[in-house]
Amino acid sequence: MSAAFLFALAVSACAAVVATLLVTTWRDDDLVLAAVVAFVLLPVLVLTIMAWREAL
């Protein structure tokens, strides 16, 4: 396995954790924290897309 593929897997796992946190905060009606988590999720998703483009 290449380093780019492993990095893409790691970033994908981080994105999944942050997305789960977003859903959890949204369902708990903590909208301020959900907005902060959504703001953090956007660059993580962009990084994930870039990592998978490099890996594939």
mmCIF file of N, CA, C and O in Angstrom:
data_model
loop_
_atom_site.group_PDB
_atom_site.id
_atom_site.type_symbol
_atom_site.label_atom_id
_atom_site.label_comp_id
_atom_site.label_asym_id
_atom_site.label_seq_id
_atom_site.Cartn_x
_atom_site.Cartn_y
_atom_site.Cartn_z
ATOM 1 N N MET A 1 0.838 -1.188 0.000
ATOM 2 C CA MET A 1 0.000 0.000 0.000
ATOM 3 C C MET A 1 0.875 1.240 0.000
ATOM 4 O O MET A 1 1.884 1.287 0.675
ATOM 5 N N SER A 2 0.439 2.219 -0.728
ATOM 6 C CA SER A 2 1.216 3.448 -0.795
ATOM 7 C C SER A 2 0.869 4.366 0.378
ATOM 8 O O SER A 2 -0.162 4.213 1.034
ATOM 9 N N ALA A 3 1.737 5.319 0.611
ATOM 10 C CA ALA A 3 1.517 6.271 1.693
ATOM 11 C C ALA A 3 0.304 7.157 1.410
ATOM 12 O O ALA A 3 -0.433 7.519 2.335
ATOM 13 N N ALA A 4 0.076 7.485 0.147
ATOM 14 C CA ALA A 4 -1.081 8.316 -0.204
ATOM 15 C C ALA A 4 -2.381 7.586 0.106
ATOM 16 O O ALA A 4 -3.347 8.197 0.581
ATOM 17 N N PHE A 5 -2.414 6.274 -0.157
ATOM 18 C CA PHE A 5 -3.617 5.496 0.125
ATOM 19 C C PHE A 5 -3.869 5.416 1.627
ATOM 20 O O PHE A 5 -5.008 5.567 2.088
ATOM 21 N N LEU A 6 -2.831 5.189 2.413
ATOM 22 C CA LEU A 6 -2.974 5.133 3.865
ATOM 23 C C LEU A 6 -3.401 6.479 4.436
ATOM 24 O O LEU A 6 -4.219 6.547 5.361
ATOM 25 N N PHE A 7 -2.851 7.553 3.878
ATOM 26 C CA PHE A 7 -3.246 8.890 4.322
ATOM 27 C C PHE A 7 -4.716 9.143 3.997
ATOM 28 O O PHE A 7 -5.459 9.702 4.818
ATOM 29 N N ALA A 8 -5.156 8.727 2.826
ATOM 30 C CA ALA A 8 -6.560 8.906 2.443
ATOM 31 C C ALA A 8 -7.477 8.111 3.374
ATOM 32 O O ALA A 8 -8.554 8.602 3.753
ATOM 33 N N LEU A 9 -7.076 6.920 3.752
ATOM 34 C CA LEU A 9 -7.873 6.139 4.700
ATOM 35 C C LEU A 9 -7.948 6.818 6.065
ATOM 36 O O LEU A 9 -9.011 6.864 6.688
ATOM 37 N N ALA A 10 -6.835 7.358 6.519
ATOM 38 C CA ALA A 10 -6.815 8.026 7.821
ATOM 39 C C ALA A 10 -7.677 9.287 7.809
ATOM 40 O O ALA A 10 -8.432 9.540 8.762
ATOM 41 N N VAL A 11 -7.584 10.053 6.748
ATOM 42 C CA VAL A 11 -8.384 11.274 6.659
ATOM 43 C C VAL A 11 -9.864 10.922 6.546
ATOM 44 O O VAL A 11 -10.722 11.605 7.114
ATOM 45 N N SER A 12 -10.184 9.847 5.850
ATOM 46 C CA SER A 12 -11.576 9.411 5.745
ATOM 47 C C SER A 12 -12.120 9.003 7.110
ATOM 48 O O SER A 12 -13.280 9.284 7.429
ATOM 49 N N ALA A 13 -11.306 8.346 7.896
ATOM 50 C CA ALA A 13 -11.733 7.963 9.243
ATOM 51 C C ALA A 13 -11.980 9.199 10.106
ATOM 52 O O ALA A 13 -12.963 9.258 10.856
ATOM 53 N N CYS A 14 -11.121 10.192 9.986
ATOM 54 C CA CYS A 14 -11.322 11.444 10.721
ATOM 55 C C CYS A 14 -12.600 12.139 10.277
ATOM 56 O O CYS A 14 -13.351 12.662 11.110
ATOM 57 N N ALA A 15 -12.862 12.143 8.982
ATOM 58 C CA ALA A 15 -14.083 12.763 8.474
ATOM 59 C C ALA A 15 -15.311 12.022 8.989
ATOM 60 O O ALA A 15 -16.330 12.646 9.321
ATOM 61 N N ALA A 16 -15.244 10.714 9.082
ATOM 62 C CA ALA A 16 -16.369 9.937 9.602
ATOM 63 C C ALA A 16 -16.629 10.249 11.073
ATOM 64 O O ALA A 16 -17.786 10.362 11.496
ATOM 65 N N VAL A 17 -15.570 10.416 11.835
ATOM 66 C CA VAL A 17 -15.720 10.752 13.253
ATOM 67 C C VAL A 17 -16.344 12.139 13.413
ATOM 68 O O VAL A 17 -17.266 12.335 14.213
ATOM 69 N N VAL A 18 -15.875 13.098 12.645
ATOM 70 C CA VAL A 18 -16.411 14.457 12.735
ATOM 71 C C VAL A 18 -17.863 14.491 12.257
ATOM 72 O O VAL A 18 -18.706 15.178 12.842
ATOM 73 N N ALA A 19 -18.188 13.737 11.218
ATOM 74 C CA ALA A 19 -19.575 13.683 10.736
ATOM 75 C C ALA A 19 -20.488 13.047 11.780
ATOM 76 O O ALA A 19 -21.622 13.500 11.969
ATOM 77 N N THR A 20 -20.007 12.022 12.451
ATOM 78 C CA THR A 20 -20.790 11.409 13.525
ATOM 79 C C THR A 20 -21.014 12.394 14.665
ATOM 80 O O THR A 20 -22.111 12.470 15.229
ATOM 81 N N LEU A 21 -19.985 13.151 14.987
ATOM 82 C CA LEU A 21 -20.116 14.177 16.017
ATOM 83 C C LEU A 21 -21.119 15.247 15.597
ATOM 84 O O LEU A 21 -21.905 15.726 16.423
ATOM 85 N N LEU A 22 -21.137 15.592 14.328
ATOM 86 C CA LEU A 22 -22.099 16.569 13.825
ATOM 87 C C LEU A 22 -23.528 16.055 13.992
ATOM 88 O O LEU A 22 -24.411 16.777 14.463
ATOM 89 N N VAL A 23 -23.761 14.818 13.610
ATOM 90 C CA VAL A 23 -25.104 14.242 13.746
ATOM 91 C C VAL A 23 -25.516 14.175 15.214
ATOM 92 O O VAL A 23 -26.665 14.482 15.571
ATOM 93 N N THR A 24 -24.584 13.797 16.075
ATOM 94 C CA THR A 24 -24.887 13.701 17.505
ATOM 95 C C THR A 24 -25.242 15.060 18.092
ATOM 96 O O THR A 24 -26.226 15.181 18.829
ATOM 97 N N THR A 25 -24.469 16.078 17.772
ATOM 98 C CA THR A 25 -24.759 17.413 18.307
ATOM 99 C C THR A 25 -26.043 17.971 17.711
ATOM 100 O O THR A 25 -26.792 18.679 18.391
ATOM 101 N N TRP A 26 -26.321 17.649 16.467
ATOM 102 C CA TRP A 26 -27.561 18.123 15.834
ATOM 103 C C TRP A 26 -28.781 17.485 16.504
ATOM 104 O O TRP A 26 -29.772 18.154 16.767
ATOM 105 N N ARG A 27 -28.687 16.188 16.779
ATOM 106 C CA ARG A 27 -29.817 15.484 17.402
ATOM 107 C C ARG A 27 -30.018 15.892 18.846
ATOM 108 O O ARG A 27 -31.121 15.781 19.382
ATOM 109 N N ASP A 28 -28.969 16.371 19.509
ATOM 110 C CA ASP A 28 -29.083 16.846 20.890
ATOM 111 C C ASP A 28 -29.570 18.287 20.959
ATOM 112 O O ASP A 28 -29.636 18.862 22.047
ATOM 113 N N ASP A 29 -29.889 18.873 19.813
ATOM 114 C CA ASP A 29 -30.377 20.259 19.714
ATOM 115 C C ASP A 29 -29.383 21.282 20.247
ATOM 116 O O ASP A 29 -29.764 22.330 20.762
ATOM 117 N N ASP A 30 -28.112 20.972 20.127
ATOM 118 C CA ASP A 30 -27.068 21.938 20.466
ATOM 119 C C ASP A 30 -26.607 22.573 19.157
ATOM 120 O O ASP A 30 -25.600 22.167 18.570
ATOM 121 N N LEU A 31 -27.358 23.554 18.700
ATOM 122 C CA LEU A 31 -27.138 24.091 17.363
ATOM 123 C C LEU A 31 -25.863 24.921 17.252
ATOM 124 O O LEU A 31 -25.263 24.971 16.180
ATOM 125 N N VAL A 32 -25.442 25.548 18.328
ATOM 126 C CA VAL A 32 -24.200 26.328 18.277
ATOM 127 C C VAL A 32 -23.010 25.398 18.091
ATOM 128 O O VAL A 32 -22.150 25.630 17.233
ATOM 129 N N LEU A 33 -22.974 24.327 18.865
ATOM 130 C CA LEU A 33 -21.883 23.363 18.729
ATOM 131 C C LEU A 33 -21.955 22.646 17.385
ATOM 132 O O LEU A 33 -20.928 22.362 16.766
ATOM 133 N N ALA A 34 -23.173 22.375 16.914
ATOM 134 C CA ALA A 34 -23.330 21.736 15.604
ATOM 135 C C ALA A 34 -22.795 22.640 14.498
ATOM 136 O O ALA A 34 -22.187 22.153 13.539
ATOM 137 N N ALA A 35 -22.996 23.933 14.613
ATOM 138 C CA ALA A 35 -22.467 24.869 13.621
ATOM 139 C C ALA A 35 -20.940 24.880 13.636
ATOM 140 O O ALA A 35 -20.298 24.931 12.578
ATOM 141 N N VAL A 36 -20.359 24.808 14.817
ATOM 142 C CA VAL A 36 -18.897 24.772 14.928
ATOM 143 C C VAL A 36 -18.358 23.482 14.319
ATOM 144 O O VAL A 36 -17.373 23.496 13.570
ATOM 145 N N VAL A 37 -19.009 22.364 14.606
ATOM 146 C CA VAL A 37 -18.570 21.082 14.064
ATOM 147 C C VAL A 37 -18.726 21.062 12.542
ATOM 148 O O VAL A 37 -17.870 20.543 11.821
ATOM 149 N N ALA A 38 -19.804 21.643 12.039
ATOM 150 C CA ALA A 38 -19.992 21.719 10.589
ATOM 151 C C ALA A 38 -18.911 22.574 9.952
ATOM 152 O O ALA A 38 -18.429 22.269 8.851
ATOM 153 N N PHE A 39 -18.506 23.641 10.626
ATOM 154 C CA PHE A 39 -17.430 24.497 10.127
ATOM 155 C C PHE A 39 -16.110 23.728 10.085
ATOM 156 O O PHE A 39 -15.294 23.938 9.182
ATOM 157 N N VAL A 40 -15.895 22.831 11.024
ATOM 158 C CA VAL A 40 -14.683 22.001 11.045
ATOM 159 C C VAL A 40 -14.780 20.890 10.003
ATOM 160 O O VAL A 40 -13.774 20.511 9.395
ATOM 161 N N LEU A 41 -15.984 20.372 9.774
ATOM 162 C CA LEU A 41 -16.156 19.252 8.857
ATOM 163 C C LEU A 41 -15.850 19.642 7.412
ATOM 164 O O LEU A 41 -15.308 18.827 6.661
ATOM 165 N N LEU A 42 -16.155 20.842 7.025
ATOM 166 C CA LEU A 42 -15.957 21.256 5.634
ATOM 167 C C LEU A 42 -14.500 21.125 5.179
ATOM 168 O O LEU A 42 -14.239 20.478 4.162
ATOM 169 N N PRO A 43 -13.519 21.679 5.883
ATOM 170 C CA PRO A 43 -12.131 21.489 5.414
ATOM 171 C C PRO A 43 -11.666 20.039 5.490
ATOM 172 O O PRO A 43 -10.844 19.611 4.676
ATOM 173 N N VAL A 44 -12.196 19.273 6.448
ATOM 174 C CA VAL A 44 -11.823 17.861 6.537
ATOM 175 C C VAL A 44 -12.331 17.116 5.308
ATOM 176 O O VAL A 44 -11.633 16.273 4.743
ATOM 177 N N LEU A 45 -13.545 17.428 4.868
ATOM 178 C CA LEU A 45 -14.073 16.788 3.668
ATOM 179 C C LEU A 45 -13.288 17.187 2.423
ATOM 180 O O LEU A 45 -13.032 16.350 1.552
ATOM 181 N N VAL A 46 -12.892 18.438 2.343
ATOM 182 C CA VAL A 46 -12.085 18.888 1.202
ATOM 183 C C VAL A 46 -10.743 18.160 1.203
ATOM 184 O O VAL A 46 -10.273 17.701 0.155
ATOM 185 N N LEU A 47 -10.139 18.025 2.363
ATOM 186 C CA LEU A 47 -8.872 17.299 2.468
ATOM 187 C C LEU A 47 -9.044 15.834 2.089
ATOM 188 O O LEU A 47 -8.184 15.246 1.429
ATOM 189 N N THR A 48 -10.175 15.244 2.470
ATOM 190 C CA THR A 48 -10.459 13.859 2.115
ATOM 191 C C THR A 48 -10.561 13.685 0.601
ATOM 192 O O THR A 48 -9.998 12.747 0.029
ATOM 193 N N ILE A 49 -11.264 14.595 -0.045
ATOM 194 C CA ILE A 49 -11.397 14.529 -1.504
ATOM 195 C C ILE A 49 -10.035 14.661 -2.171
ATOM 196 O O ILE A 49 -9.701 13.916 -3.098
ATOM 197 N N MET A 50 -9.231 15.597 -1.707
ATOM 198 C CA MET A 50 -7.897 15.790 -2.279
ATOM 199 C C MET A 50 -7.024 14.561 -2.065
ATOM 200 O O MET A 50 -6.266 14.158 -2.947
ATOM 201 N N ALA A 51 -7.121 13.948 -0.879
ATOM 202 C CA ALA A 51 -6.304 12.775 -0.571
ATOM 203 C C ALA A 51 -6.698 11.597 -1.455
ATOM 204 O O ALA A 51 -5.828 10.865 -1.953
ATOM 205 N N TRP A 52 -8.003 11.398 -1.661
ATOM 206 C CA TRP A 52 -8.420 10.272 -2.500
ATOM 207 C C TRP A 52 -8.087 10.513 -3.967
ATOM 208 O O TRP A 52 -7.789 9.560 -4.688
ATOM 209 N N ARG A 53 -8.125 11.737 -4.415
ATOM 210 C CA ARG A 53 -7.712 12.011 -5.791
ATOM 211 C C ARG A 53 -6.236 11.682 -5.991
ATOM 212 O O ARG A 53 -5.837 11.170 -7.022
ATOM 213 N N GLU A 54 -5.442 11.994 -4.990
ATOM 214 C CA GLU A 54 -4.003 11.689 -5.087
ATOM 215 C C GLU A 54 -3.761 10.188 -5.006
ATOM 216 O O GLU A 54 -2.898 9.651 -5.698
ATOM 217 N N ALA A 55 -4.523 9.498 -4.152
ATOM 218 C CA ALA A 55 -4.305 8.071 -3.954
ATOM 219 C C ALA A 55 -4.762 7.249 -5.156
ATOM 220 O O ALA A 55 -4.180 6.216 -5.460
ATOM 221 N N LEU A 56 -5.804 7.716 -5.815
ATOM 222 C CA LEU A 56 -6.319 6.958 -6.946
ATOM 223 C C LEU A 56 -5.776 7.546 -8.219
ATOM 224 O O LEU A 56 -5.616 7.052 -9.214
#
